[in-house]
């Protein structure tokens, strides 16, 4: 076998110098890396953030080494002098007839690059910050709390620097809707290395007993061995991302709607109606056993089959006539048979027909969620008829009359309703992503109704909007009832002490409807996209007790003002047929027809007001109102 030639003389001496110089460079690079690692481990803060940083740097170093190996550079640059110090990668010797290999320049490059990577990471590392008692609760911010991939929840967290704490972790906690802090026995859902920009991901578990759909999330650190929240809790704000349906209603040329008479449904086609409201009192649909079973959150609930099938028939028939439905969910459930549905303080001592929903304990949240989920699932495309709009409760600021709980300050009262509303909102949207969910107020805007045991609509609206935004804004809608005040004041355009055109007006009627829509254009009232929220008039109407032509003129003028306003998505006239109990109790005959079926003057005005016969049917009202419109 032919032996390899052995280099001697000047060339051998040069190779030996290169080998020695390469070893020196490798040694220096190794010392630099080890020194940097030593600094990271022992020279940084006690919270241990170096562990994740080193992992990141090691990854970068590996990547750099791979890049270096992929290239064919045949020289290495001294990281300190910048001069080329290795011209060849391999030297041979024939001393023992064996091949000698020397340190590869690629390895040298990788070692040097690793040190540089660690150094760079250190320089870019966010500062570690000592929290104070004043900034601790809001040191970090939950910027997004969103359902992703339909079954996961992603919580994005940012902060100005990294908080100093017992260890290197952020901890994610779940708080129930009725909890205001991390419980003493609570355990974190998960943990992650602290950073000024990071994300948690947990399972949604929709419909299960461990569902996160109605929970809020907060971030904590350990201080002196205890978990301390450092972020404002936030709810999921896109519950529609896990929905199986997306029914948002039909396309309509008119915003005209009505509260229908179920015995005269056939007339609605003649009237050209686009929308109908319909009540769903819980006493009509809930059962303690049998019927339609629905398991949600680990609990089985029962719905009266006959009642549900009646709603099926009604909603399908309305849909077949081109009419969209706004269903109003009302809590008149028996407090003895279904105590969990009603707020614990509202279960006794009331003569009101409806009660405050319960979101102050686990059984209440699950029951309200199950009701909202069942109804939305059934009426969003499953073949039982469709509901595109849901209204939760009636005239919420009217505590005594329609949403009873014992009198408390307006903030406590509104917060109780807001939490219950969010349960219904998330339950409904998690079944039908395109559904609209509203709550309603009456016309008493700043009337100082607390002296009568109720609350001003403006106060309730302000507190509701602020609380929803504080914990995660969602796209709720407002259902207003701009009746005259008093209700029998049919000629609403006449001056009265109750209405003016400023934001402090005691009452909002159709005379000053712009006060409401202007208020809803404020930044703090807008939806998640910055748009004005959906506003519907789910009840409005005028009594014929002061004359049928006066009633018709009032409706015609109100409709014209509403169309001109431009911010009303639907109008629901109250009602198709007079209600005998309203006439007896309040002297109000609000229908298009009498209880006996006689069509009043308003019938044809209502029928043709959104057609090419509009001028023909409304011109009579100009003299009554005193202006053209």
Coordinates of C-alpha atoms in Angstrom, one line a residue:
X1 CA 0.0 0.0 0.0
X2 CA 1.3 3.4 -0.9
X3 CA 2.0 5.6 2.1
X4 CA 0.8 9.1 2.3
X5 CA 3.5 11.7 2.0
X6 CA 4.6 13.3 5.3
X7 CA 5.1 17.0 5.2
X8 CA 8.3 18.4 6.6
X9 CA 10.1 21.7 7.0
X10 CA 8.4 25.1 6.7
X11 CA 5.0 23.7 5.6
X12 CA 4.8 21.4 8.6
X13 CA 5.8 24.2 11.0
X14 CA 3.0 26.4 9.4
X15 CA 0.4 23.6 9.9
X16 CA 1.5 23.2 13.5
X17 CA 1.1 26.9 14.1
X18 CA -2.4 26.8 12.6
X19 CA -3.3 23.9 14.8
X20 CA -2.1 25.6 17.9
X21 CA -3.8 28.9 17.0
X22 CA -7.1 26.9 16.3
X23 CA -6.9 25.3 19.7
X24 CA -6.4 28.7 21.3
X25 CA -9.4 30.2 19.5
X26 CA -11.5 27.2 20.5
X27 CA -10.4 27.5 24.1
X28 CA -11.3 31.2 24.1
X29 CA -14.7 30.6 22.6
X30 CA -15.4 27.8 25.1
X31 CA -14.4 30.1 28.0
X32 CA -16.6 32.8 26.6
X33 CA -19.6 30.5 26.3
X34 CA -19.1 28.9 29.7
X35 CA -18.6 32.3 31.3
X36 CA -21.8 33.5 29.7
X37 CA -23.7 30.4 30.9
X38 CA -22.2 30.9 34.4
X39 CA -23.5 34.5 34.3
X40 CA -26.9 33.5 33.2
X41 CA -27.3 30.8 35.8
X42 CA -25.7 32.5 38.8
X43 CA -25.5 36.2 37.9
X44 CA -29.2 36.9 37.1
X45 CA -32.2 37.4 39.4
X46 CA -33.4 34.7 41.7
X47 CA -36.6 34.1 39.8
X48 CA -34.8 31.7 37.5
X49 CA -35.7 33.2 34.1
X50 CA -32.3 32.1 32.7
X51 CA -33.6 28.5 32.2
X52 CA -35.9 29.4 29.3
X53 CA -33.4 31.9 27.9
X54 CA -30.6 29.3 27.8
X55 CA -33.0 26.9 26.1
X56 CA -33.8 29.5 23.5
X57 CA -30.1 30.3 23.0
X58 CA -29.1 26.7 22.6
X59 CA -31.7 26.3 19.9
X60 CA -30.3 29.4 18.1
X61 CA -26.8 28.0 18.4
X62 CA -27.8 24.7 16.9
X63 CA -29.5 26.4 14.0
X64 CA -26.4 28.5 13.4
X65 CA -24.2 25.4 13.5
X66 CA -26.4 23.7 10.9
X67 CA -26.2 26.8 8.7
X68 CA -22.4 26.8 9.1
X69 CA -22.1 23.1 8.2
X70 CA -24.3 23.6 5.2
X71 CA -21.8 26.2 3.8
X72 CA -18.4 25.4 2.4
X73 CA -16.3 28.2 4.1
X74 CA -12.7 27.2 4.4
X75 CA -11.6 29.9 6.8
X76 CA -12.6 31.0 10.3
X77 CA -12.5 34.6 11.5
X78 CA -11.1 35.5 14.9
X79 CA -14.1 36.9 16.8
X80 CA -11.8 39.4 18.6
X81 CA -9.4 40.5 15.9
X82 CA -11.4 39.8 12.8
X83 CA -8.5 38.2 11.0
X84 CA -8.5 34.9 9.2
X85 CA -6.7 32.4 11.3
X86 CA -7.5 28.9 9.8
X87 CA -6.8 28.3 6.2
X88 CA -7.2 24.5 6.1
X89 CA -9.5 22.1 7.9
X90 CA -7.4 19.0 8.0
X91 CA -3.7 18.2 8.4
X92 CA -2.1 14.7 8.0
X93 CA 0.9 13.0 9.5
X94 CA 2.7 9.9 8.7
X95 CA 4.4 9.5 12.1
X96 CA 2.5 6.2 13.0
X97 CA 1.1 5.6 9.6
X98 CA -2.2 7.0 10.8
X99 CA -4.4 10.0 9.8
X100 CA -4.6 12.9 12.3
X101 CA -7.7 15.1 12.3
X102 CA -7.7 18.6 13.7
X103 CA -10.6 20.9 15.0
X104 CA -13.1 21.7 12.3
X105 CA -13.6 25.4 11.6
X106 CA -17.4 24.7 11.5
X107 CA -17.3 23.6 15.1
X108 CA -15.3 26.7 16.0
X109 CA -17.9 28.8 14.2
X110 CA -20.8 27.1 16.1
X111 CA -19.1 27.6 19.5
X112 CA -18.5 31.3 18.7
X113 CA -22.0 31.8 17.4
X114 CA -23.5 30.1 20.5
X115 CA -21.7 32.6 22.7
X116 CA -22.9 35.5 20.6
X117 CA -26.4 34.2 20.6
X118 CA -26.5 34.0 24.4
X119 CA -25.0 37.5 24.7
X120 CA -27.6 38.9 22.2
X121 CA -30.5 37.1 24.0
X122 CA -29.3 38.6 27.3
X123 CA -29.2 42.1 25.8
X124 CA -32.8 41.7 24.4
X125 CA -34.2 40.1 27.6
X126 CA -37.1 42.2 29.1
X127 CA -36.2 43.8 32.4
X128 CA -37.2 42.1 35.6
X129 CA -39.5 44.5 37.5
X130 CA -40.2 44.7 41.2
X131 CA -44.0 44.9 41.5
X132 CA -45.7 47.3 44.0
X133 CA -48.9 47.0 45.9
X134 CA -50.3 49.6 43.5
X135 CA -49.5 48.0 40.2
X136 CA -49.6 44.3 41.2
X137 CA -53.2 43.6 40.2
X138 CA -52.8 45.0 36.8
X139 CA -49.1 44.4 36.1
X140 CA -50.0 42.1 33.2
X141 CA -52.8 42.5 30.6
X142 CA -54.9 39.7 29.1
X143 CA -55.2 41.2 25.6
X144 CA -57.2 38.3 24.1
X145 CA -59.2 35.4 25.4
X146 CA -60.4 33.5 22.4
X147 CA -61.7 30.1 21.3
X148 CA -59.3 28.7 18.7
X149 CA -59.8 25.6 16.5
X150 CA -63.3 25.4 18.0
X151 CA -62.2 23.4 21.1
X152 CA -59.3 25.3 22.7
X153 CA -59.1 28.6 24.5
X154 CA -56.0 30.8 23.9
X155 CA -55.2 33.5 26.5
X156 CA -52.7 36.1 25.3
X157 CA -50.8 38.0 28.0
X158 CA -48.5 41.0 27.7
X159 CA -46.7 43.1 30.3
X160 CA -44.1 45.9 30.6
X161 CA -41.2 43.7 31.7
X162 CA -41.1 40.5 33.7
X163 CA -42.4 40.6 37.3
X164 CA -40.0 39.4 40.1
X165 CA -41.5 36.5 41.9
X166 CA -40.6 33.2 43.7
X167 CA -40.0 31.3 40.4
X168 CA -39.9 31.6 36.7
X169 CA -43.5 30.9 35.9
X170 CA -46.8 32.6 35.1
X171 CA -49.8 30.5 36.3
X172 CA -53.2 30.5 34.6
X173 CA -56.3 30.4 36.9
X174 CA -59.9 29.9 36.1
X175 CA -62.5 32.0 38.1
X176 CA -66.2 31.2 38.0
X177 CA -68.5 33.9 36.9
X178 CA -69.6 34.5 40.5
X179 CA -66.0 34.6 41.9
X180 CA -64.1 37.8 42.4
X181 CA -60.7 36.3 43.2
X182 CA -58.5 33.2 43.1
X183 CA -59.9 30.8 45.7
X184 CA -57.7 29.7 48.5
X185 CA -57.9 26.1 47.4
X186 CA -57.7 26.8 43.7
X187 CA -55.0 25.1 41.6
X188 CA -53.6 26.6 38.4
X189 CA -54.9 25.2 35.1
X190 CA -51.4 25.4 33.6
X191 CA -48.1 27.3 33.8
X192 CA -45.6 28.8 31.4
X193 CA -42.3 30.6 31.5
X194 CA -42.6 34.3 32.2
X195 CA -42.2 36.7 29.4
X196 CA -43.5 40.1 28.4
X197 CA -45.5 38.5 25.6
X198 CA -46.8 35.0 25.9
X199 CA -49.9 32.8 25.5
X200 CA -51.7 30.0 27.4
X201 CA -53.8 27.3 25.7
X202 CA -56.4 25.2 27.6
X203 CA -59.2 22.9 26.5
X204 CA -62.7 24.5 26.2
X205 CA -64.7 21.4 27.1
X206 CA -67.9 22.9 25.7
X207 CA -71.0 21.3 27.3
X208 CA -69.1 19.4 29.9
X209 CA -69.1 19.8 33.7
X210 CA -65.6 21.3 33.3
X211 CA -66.6 23.7 30.5
X212 CA -64.6 27.0 30.4
X213 CA -67.3 28.7 28.3
X214 CA -68.6 30.7 31.2
X215 CA -65.4 31.2 33.2
X216 CA -63.1 34.1 33.3
X217 CA -59.3 33.7 33.3
X218 CA -56.6 35.5 35.2
X219 CA -52.8 35.2 35.4
X220 CA -50.9 34.8 38.7
X221 CA -47.3 34.5 40.0
X222 CA -46.1 33.1 43.3
X223 CA -45.1 35.6 45.9
X224 CA -43.9 34.3 49.3
X225 CA -45.4 30.9 48.5
X226 CA -48.9 32.2 47.6
X227 CA -50.6 32.7 44.2
X228 CA -51.2 36.4 43.5
X229 CA -53.2 37.6 40.5
X230 CA -51.4 40.2 38.3
X231 CA -54.0 40.7 35.6
X232 CA -57.7 41.7 35.2
X233 CA -59.7 38.6 34.6
X234 CA -61.2 38.2 31.2
X235 CA -64.0 36.0 29.7
X236 CA -64.0 34.3 26.3
X237 CA -65.2 37.0 23.8
X238 CA -65.9 34.9 20.7
X239 CA -68.2 32.1 21.9
X240 CA -69.5 31.8 18.4
X241 CA -66.2 30.2 17.3
X242 CA -67.4 26.8 18.7
X243 CA -71.0 27.1 17.3
X244 CA -72.5 24.5 15.0
X245 CA -75.0 26.9 13.4
X246 CA -74.8 30.3 11.8
X247 CA -78.3 31.7 11.2
X248 CA -78.5 35.5 11.2
X249 CA -81.9 36.0 9.7
X250 CA -83.4 36.7 6.3
X251 CA -82.9 39.7 4.1
X252 CA -85.7 42.3 4.5
X253 CA -86.6 45.5 2.7
X254 CA -88.6 46.8 5.7
X255 CA -87.9 47.0 9.5
X256 CA -91.6 46.6 10.3
X257 CA -92.5 44.1 13.0
X258 CA -95.2 43.3 15.5
X259 CA -96.1 41.3 18.6
X260 CA -98.4 38.8 16.9
X261 CA -101.7 37.3 17.9
X262 CA -101.1 33.5 17.7
X263 CA -104.8 33.1 16.8
X264 CA -104.5 35.4 13.8
X265 CA -101.1 34.5 12.4
X266 CA -102.6 34.3 8.9
X267 CA -103.1 38.1 8.8
X268 CA -99.3 38.8 9.1
X269 CA -98.8 38.0 5.4
X270 CA -101.4 40.6 4.5
X271 CA -99.7 43.1 6.8
X272 CA -96.3 42.6 5.2
X273 CA -94.5 42.0 8.5
X274 CA -90.7 41.4 8.5
X275 CA -90.2 40.7 12.2
X276 CA -92.2 39.3 15.1
X277 CA -91.4 39.2 18.8
X278 CA -92.6 36.3 20.9
X279 CA -92.4 35.6 24.6
X280 CA -90.9 32.4 26.0
X281 CA -91.8 32.4 29.7
X282 CA -89.8 29.6 31.4
X283 CA -92.9 28.3 33.2
X284 CA -94.3 27.3 29.8
X285 CA -91.3 25.1 28.8
X286 CA -89.6 23.7 31.9
X287 CA -90.5 20.4 33.5
X288 CA -89.0 18.5 36.4
X289 CA -89.1 15.2 34.5
X290 CA -90.0 13.6 31.2
X291 CA -90.5 15.5 28.1
X292 CA -87.4 16.4 26.1
X293 CA -84.3 15.6 28.0
X294 CA -81.2 17.8 27.6
X295 CA -77.9 17.1 29.3
X296 CA -75.6 20.1 29.7
X297 CA -72.7 20.7 32.1
X298 CA -73.2 17.2 33.6
X299 CA -76.8 17.9 34.6
X300 CA -80.0 16.7 32.8
X301 CA -82.8 19.2 32.3
X302 CA -86.3 18.6 31.0
X303 CA -88.5 20.6 28.7
X304 CA -92.2 20.2 28.1
X305 CA -92.5 18.4 24.8
X306 CA -96.0 19.8 23.9
X307 CA -95.0 23.4 24.6
X308 CA -91.7 23.1 22.7
X309 CA -93.5 21.6 19.7
X310 CA -96.0 24.5 19.8
X311 CA -93.1 26.9 19.5
X312 CA -91.7 24.7 16.7
X313 CA -94.9 25.1 14.7
X314 CA -95.2 28.8 15.3
X315 CA -91.6 29.7 14.4
X316 CA -91.6 27.5 11.3
X317 CA -94.8 29.1 10.1
X318 CA -93.5 32.6 10.7
X319 CA -90.3 31.7 8.9
X320 CA -92.3 30.3 6.0
X321 CA -94.0 33.7 5.7
X322 CA -90.6 35.5 5.4
X323 CA -90.7 36.6 9.0
X324 CA -87.7 36.6 11.4
X325 CA -88.4 36.0 15.1
X326 CA -87.1 37.8 18.2
X327 CA -87.7 35.5 21.2
X328 CA -87.9 37.0 24.6
X329 CA -86.7 34.7 27.4
X330 CA -88.6 35.5 30.7
X331 CA -87.9 34.1 34.1
X332 CA -91.2 33.1 35.7
X333 CA -90.0 29.6 36.6
X334 CA -91.4 28.2 39.9
X335 CA -89.0 29.1 42.7
X336 CA -90.0 25.9 44.5
X337 CA -89.6 23.5 41.5
X338 CA -86.6 25.3 39.9
X339 CA -85.0 27.4 42.6
X340 CA -81.6 27.4 40.9
X341 CA -82.8 29.5 38.0
X342 CA -83.7 32.5 40.1
X343 CA -81.3 34.7 42.1
X344 CA -81.3 33.5 45.7
X345 CA -82.4 36.9 47.0
X346 CA -85.3 37.0 44.6
X347 CA -87.1 33.8 45.4
X348 CA -89.4 35.3 48.0
X349 CA -91.5 38.4 48.6
X350 CA -92.4 39.4 45.1
X351 CA -95.6 40.1 43.3
X352 CA -93.8 40.7 40.0
X353 CA -94.4 38.3 37.1
X354 CA -90.6 37.8 36.4
X355 CA -87.5 37.5 38.4
X356 CA -83.7 38.1 38.2
X357 CA -81.8 35.2 36.7
X358 CA -79.3 33.5 38.9
X359 CA -75.6 33.7 38.1
X360 CA -74.3 33.7 41.7
X361 CA -73.6 30.0 42.1
X362 CA -72.7 27.0 40.0
X363 CA -76.2 25.5 39.8
X364 CA -77.7 28.8 38.6
X365 CA -75.0 29.3 35.9
X366 CA -75.5 25.8 34.6
X367 CA -79.3 26.1 34.5
X368 CA -79.2 29.4 32.6
X369 CA -76.6 28.1 30.3
X370 CA -78.5 24.9 29.6
X371 CA -81.7 26.9 28.8
X372 CA -79.9 29.3 26.5
X373 CA -78.0 26.5 24.8
X374 CA -81.1 24.3 24.3
X375 CA -83.2 27.0 22.8
X376 CA -80.5 28.4 20.5
X377 CA -79.6 24.9 19.3
X378 CA -83.2 24.0 18.6
X379 CA -84.0 27.2 16.8
X380 CA -81.0 27.9 14.6
X381 CA -81.2 25.4 11.8
X382 CA -82.1 22.1 13.3
X383 CA -85.5 21.9 11.5
X384 CA -87.7 23.3 14.2
X385 CA -87.9 26.9 13.0
X386 CA -85.3 29.6 13.4
X387 CA -84.8 32.5 15.8
X388 CA -82.4 35.2 14.8
X389 CA -82.8 37.5 17.7
X390 CA -82.9 36.7 21.5
X391 CA -83.9 39.2 24.1
X392 CA -83.0 38.3 27.7
X393 CA -85.5 39.6 30.3
X394 CA -87.9 42.5 29.9
X395 CA -87.3 46.2 30.8
X396 CA -84.4 45.4 33.1
X397 CA -84.4 48.7 34.9
X398 CA -88.0 48.1 36.0
X399 CA -87.0 46.0 39.0
X400 CA -90.3 45.9 40.7
X401 CA -92.4 45.2 37.7
X402 CA -90.4 42.9 35.4
X403 CA -87.0 41.8 36.8
X404 CA -87.5 41.4 40.5
X405 CA -84.9 41.2 43.2
X406 CA -84.9 43.0 46.5
X407 CA -83.9 46.7 46.2
X408 CA -80.2 47.2 46.3
X409 CA -77.9 49.9 44.9
X410 CA -78.1 50.2 41.2
X411 CA -74.5 48.9 40.7
X412 CA -75.1 45.7 42.6
X413 CA -78.4 45.1 40.8
X414 CA -77.0 45.7 37.3
X415 CA -73.9 43.6 38.0
X416 CA -76.2 40.7 38.9
X417 CA -78.1 41.0 35.7
X418 CA -74.9 41.6 33.6
X419 CA -73.4 38.3 34.8
X420 CA -76.6 36.4 34.0
X421 CA -76.8 38.1 30.6
X422 CA -73.2 37.0 29.8
X423 CA -74.1 33.4 30.6
X424 CA -77.1 33.5 28.1
X425 CA -75.0 35.4 25.6
X426 CA -72.2 32.8 25.6
X427 CA -74.6 29.9 25.6
X428 CA -76.6 31.2 22.7
X429 CA -73.7 32.3 20.6
X430 CA -71.9 29.0 21.2
X431 CA -74.8 27.3 19.3
X432 CA -75.5 30.0 16.7
X433 CA -72.6 32.3 15.9
X434 CA -74.8 34.7 13.9
X435 CA -77.6 35.1 16.5
X436 CA -78.1 38.6 17.9
X437 CA -78.6 38.8 21.7
X438 CA -80.3 41.8 23.3
X439 CA -81.5 43.1 26.6
X440 CA -84.2 45.7 27.1
X441 CA -84.8 49.0 28.9
X442 CA -88.0 51.1 29.2
X443 CA -88.4 54.8 28.4
X444 CA -87.5 56.2 31.8
X445 CA -84.0 57.5 31.0
X446 CA -83.1 59.8 33.9
X447 CA -86.4 59.9 35.6
X448 CA -85.0 59.4 39.1
X449 CA -86.9 56.1 39.5
X450 CA -84.9 54.9 42.5
X451 CA -87.4 56.8 44.7
X452 CA -90.1 54.5 43.4
X453 CA -87.9 51.3 43.8
X454 CA -86.8 51.1 40.1
X455 CA -83.7 52.3 38.3
X456 CA -83.0 54.8 35.6
X457 CA -82.4 53.2 32.2
X458 CA -79.3 55.3 31.6
X459 CA -77.7 54.3 34.9
X460 CA -78.3 50.6 34.2
X461 CA -77.1 51.0 30.6
X462 CA -73.9 52.7 31.7
X463 CA -73.0 50.1 34.4
X464 CA -73.9 47.2 32.1
X465 CA -71.7 48.5 29.2
X466 CA -68.8 49.2 31.5
X467 CA -68.9 45.8 33.2
X468 CA -69.1 43.9 29.9
X469 CA -66.1 45.9 28.5
X470 CA -64.1 45.5 31.7
X471 CA -64.1 41.7 31.6
X472 CA -64.2 41.2 27.8
X473 CA -66.4 43.1 25.4
X474 CA -69.0 41.3 23.3
X475 CA -71.5 42.3 20.7
X476 CA -74.7 42.7 22.8
X477 CA -77.6 44.6 21.4
X478 CA -80.1 47.0 22.9
X479 CA -83.9 46.5 22.8
X480 CA -85.5 49.9 23.7
X481 CA -89.2 50.6 24.5
X482 CA -89.7 54.3 23.6
X483 CA -93.4 54.5 24.8
X484 CA -94.8 57.9 25.6
X485 CA -94.9 58.9 29.2
X486 CA -97.4 58.4 30.6
X487 CA -98.2 55.5 28.3
X488 CA -101.6 56.9 27.4
X489 CA -100.1 60.1 26.0
X490 CA -100.7 59.2 22.4
X491 CA -99.8 62.6 20.8
X492 CA -96.2 62.2 21.9
X493 CA -95.0 65.2 19.8
X494 CA -96.7 67.7 22.1
X495 CA -94.4 69.5 24.6
X496 CA -94.1 67.8 28.0
X497 CA -91.9 68.2 31.0
X498 CA -90.8 64.6 30.6
X499 CA -89.0 64.9 27.3
X500 CA -86.4 67.2 25.8
X501 CA -83.6 66.7 23.4
X502 CA -80.6 66.6 25.8
X503 CA -78.9 63.6 27.3
X504 CA -80.4 64.5 30.7
X505 CA -84.0 64.1 29.4
X506 CA -86.2 62.3 32.0
X507 CA -87.9 60.1 29.3
X508 CA -86.9 58.9 25.8
X509 CA -90.0 58.6 23.6
X510 CA -90.3 58.6 19.8
X511 CA -90.2 62.4 20.0
X512 CA -86.6 62.4 21.1
X513 CA -85.3 59.0 20.0
X514 CA -82.2 60.6 18.7
X515 CA -81.0 61.1 22.3
X516 CA -80.7 57.3 22.7
X517 CA -79.1 56.6 19.3
X518 CA -76.6 59.5 19.7
X519 CA -75.7 58.1 23.1
X520 CA -75.1 54.7 21.6
X521 CA -72.6 56.3 19.2
X522 CA -70.2 57.1 22.0
X523 CA -66.9 55.2 22.0
X524 CA -67.7 53.4 25.2
X525 CA -71.0 52.1 23.9
X526 CA -69.7 50.7 20.5
X527 CA -69.3 47.0 19.7
X528 CA -66.1 45.0 19.4
X529 CA -65.5 46.3 15.8
X530 CA -66.1 49.9 16.8
X531 CA -69.5 50.1 15.2
X532 CA -72.8 51.3 16.7
X533 CA -74.5 48.3 18.3
X534 CA -77.7 46.8 16.9
X535 CA -80.7 48.7 18.3
X536 CA -84.2 47.5 18.0
X537 CA -87.5 48.9 19.3
X538 CA -88.9 45.6 20.6
X539 CA -91.9 47.4 22.0
X540 CA -93.6 50.6 21.1
X541 CA -97.2 51.6 20.5
X542 CA -100.1 53.9 21.0
X543 CA -103.5 53.5 22.5
X544 CA -106.7 54.0 20.6
X545 CA -108.6 55.1 23.7
X546 CA -108.0 58.7 22.6
X547 CA -109.3 57.9 19.2
X548 CA -108.4 55.6 16.3
X549 CA -107.2 58.3 14.0
X550 CA -105.0 59.8 16.7
X551 CA -103.5 56.3 17.3
X552 CA -102.9 55.9 13.6
X553 CA -101.3 59.4 13.2
X554 CA -99.0 58.7 16.2
X555 CA -97.8 55.5 14.6
X556 CA -97.3 57.1 11.2
X557 CA -95.2 60.0 12.6
X558 CA -93.2 57.7 14.9
X559 CA -92.4 55.4 11.9
X560 CA -91.2 58.3 9.8
X561 CA -89.0 59.6 12.6
X562 CA -87.5 56.1 13.1
X563 CA -86.7 55.7 9.4
X564 CA -85.1 59.1 9.4
X565 CA -83.0 58.2 12.4
X566 CA -81.2 55.4 10.6
X567 CA -79.9 53.5 13.6
X568 CA -83.0 51.2 14.2
X569 CA -82.7 47.7 12.9
X570 CA -86.3 46.6 13.6
X571 CA -89.5 48.0 15.0
X572 CA -92.0 45.7 16.9
X573 CA -95.4 47.4 17.3
X574 CA -97.2 46.4 20.4
X575 CA -99.5 44.7 19.3
X576 CA -101.6 42.9 16.6
X577 CA -104.7 42.6 18.7
X578 CA -105.8 44.5 21.9
X579 CA -105.1 42.7 25.1
X580 CA -108.1 42.6 27.4
X581 CA -105.9 42.6 30.6
X582 CA -104.0 45.8 29.4
X583 CA -107.4 47.5 28.7
X584 CA -108.7 46.5 32.2
X585 CA -105.6 47.4 34.2
X586 CA -104.0 50.3 32.3
X587 CA -106.7 51.5 29.9
X588 CA -104.4 50.8 26.9
X589 CA -105.8 49.5 23.6
X590 CA -102.6 49.2 21.6
X591 CA -103.6 46.8 18.9
X592 CA -104.2 47.1 15.2
X593 CA -107.6 45.5 15.9
X594 CA -110.0 45.0 18.8
X595 CA -110.3 41.8 20.8
X596 CA -113.3 41.0 18.6
X597 CA -111.2 41.3 15.4
X598 CA -112.4 44.8 14.2
X599 CA -109.7 46.5 12.1
X600 CA -108.9 49.9 13.5
X601 CA -107.8 52.9 11.4
X602 CA -104.2 52.1 12.1
X603 CA -104.5 48.7 10.4
X604 CA -104.1 50.0 6.8
X605 CA -101.5 52.7 7.9
X606 CA -99.4 49.9 9.3
X607 CA -99.9 47.7 6.3
X608 CA -99.0 50.2 3.6
X609 CA -96.5 52.5 5.4
X610 CA -93.5 50.8 3.9
X611 CA -95.0 50.5 0.4
X612 CA -95.6 52.8 -2.6
X613 CA -99.0 53.7 -1.0
X614 CA -97.3 55.3 1.9
X615 CA -98.3 58.9 1.1
X616 CA -101.8 57.9 0.5
X617 CA -102.2 56.3 3.9
X618 CA -100.3 58.8 6.0
X619 CA -101.4 62.2 4.6
X620 CA -104.4 62.3 6.9
X621 CA -101.9 62.6 9.9
X622 CA -100.3 65.9 8.7
X623 CA -103.0 68.1 10.1
X624 CA -103.2 66.1 13.4
X625 CA -99.4 66.2 14.0
X626 CA -99.1 69.8 12.6
X627 CA -96.3 69.0 10.1
X628 CA -95.6 66.9 7.0
X629 CA -93.2 63.9 7.3

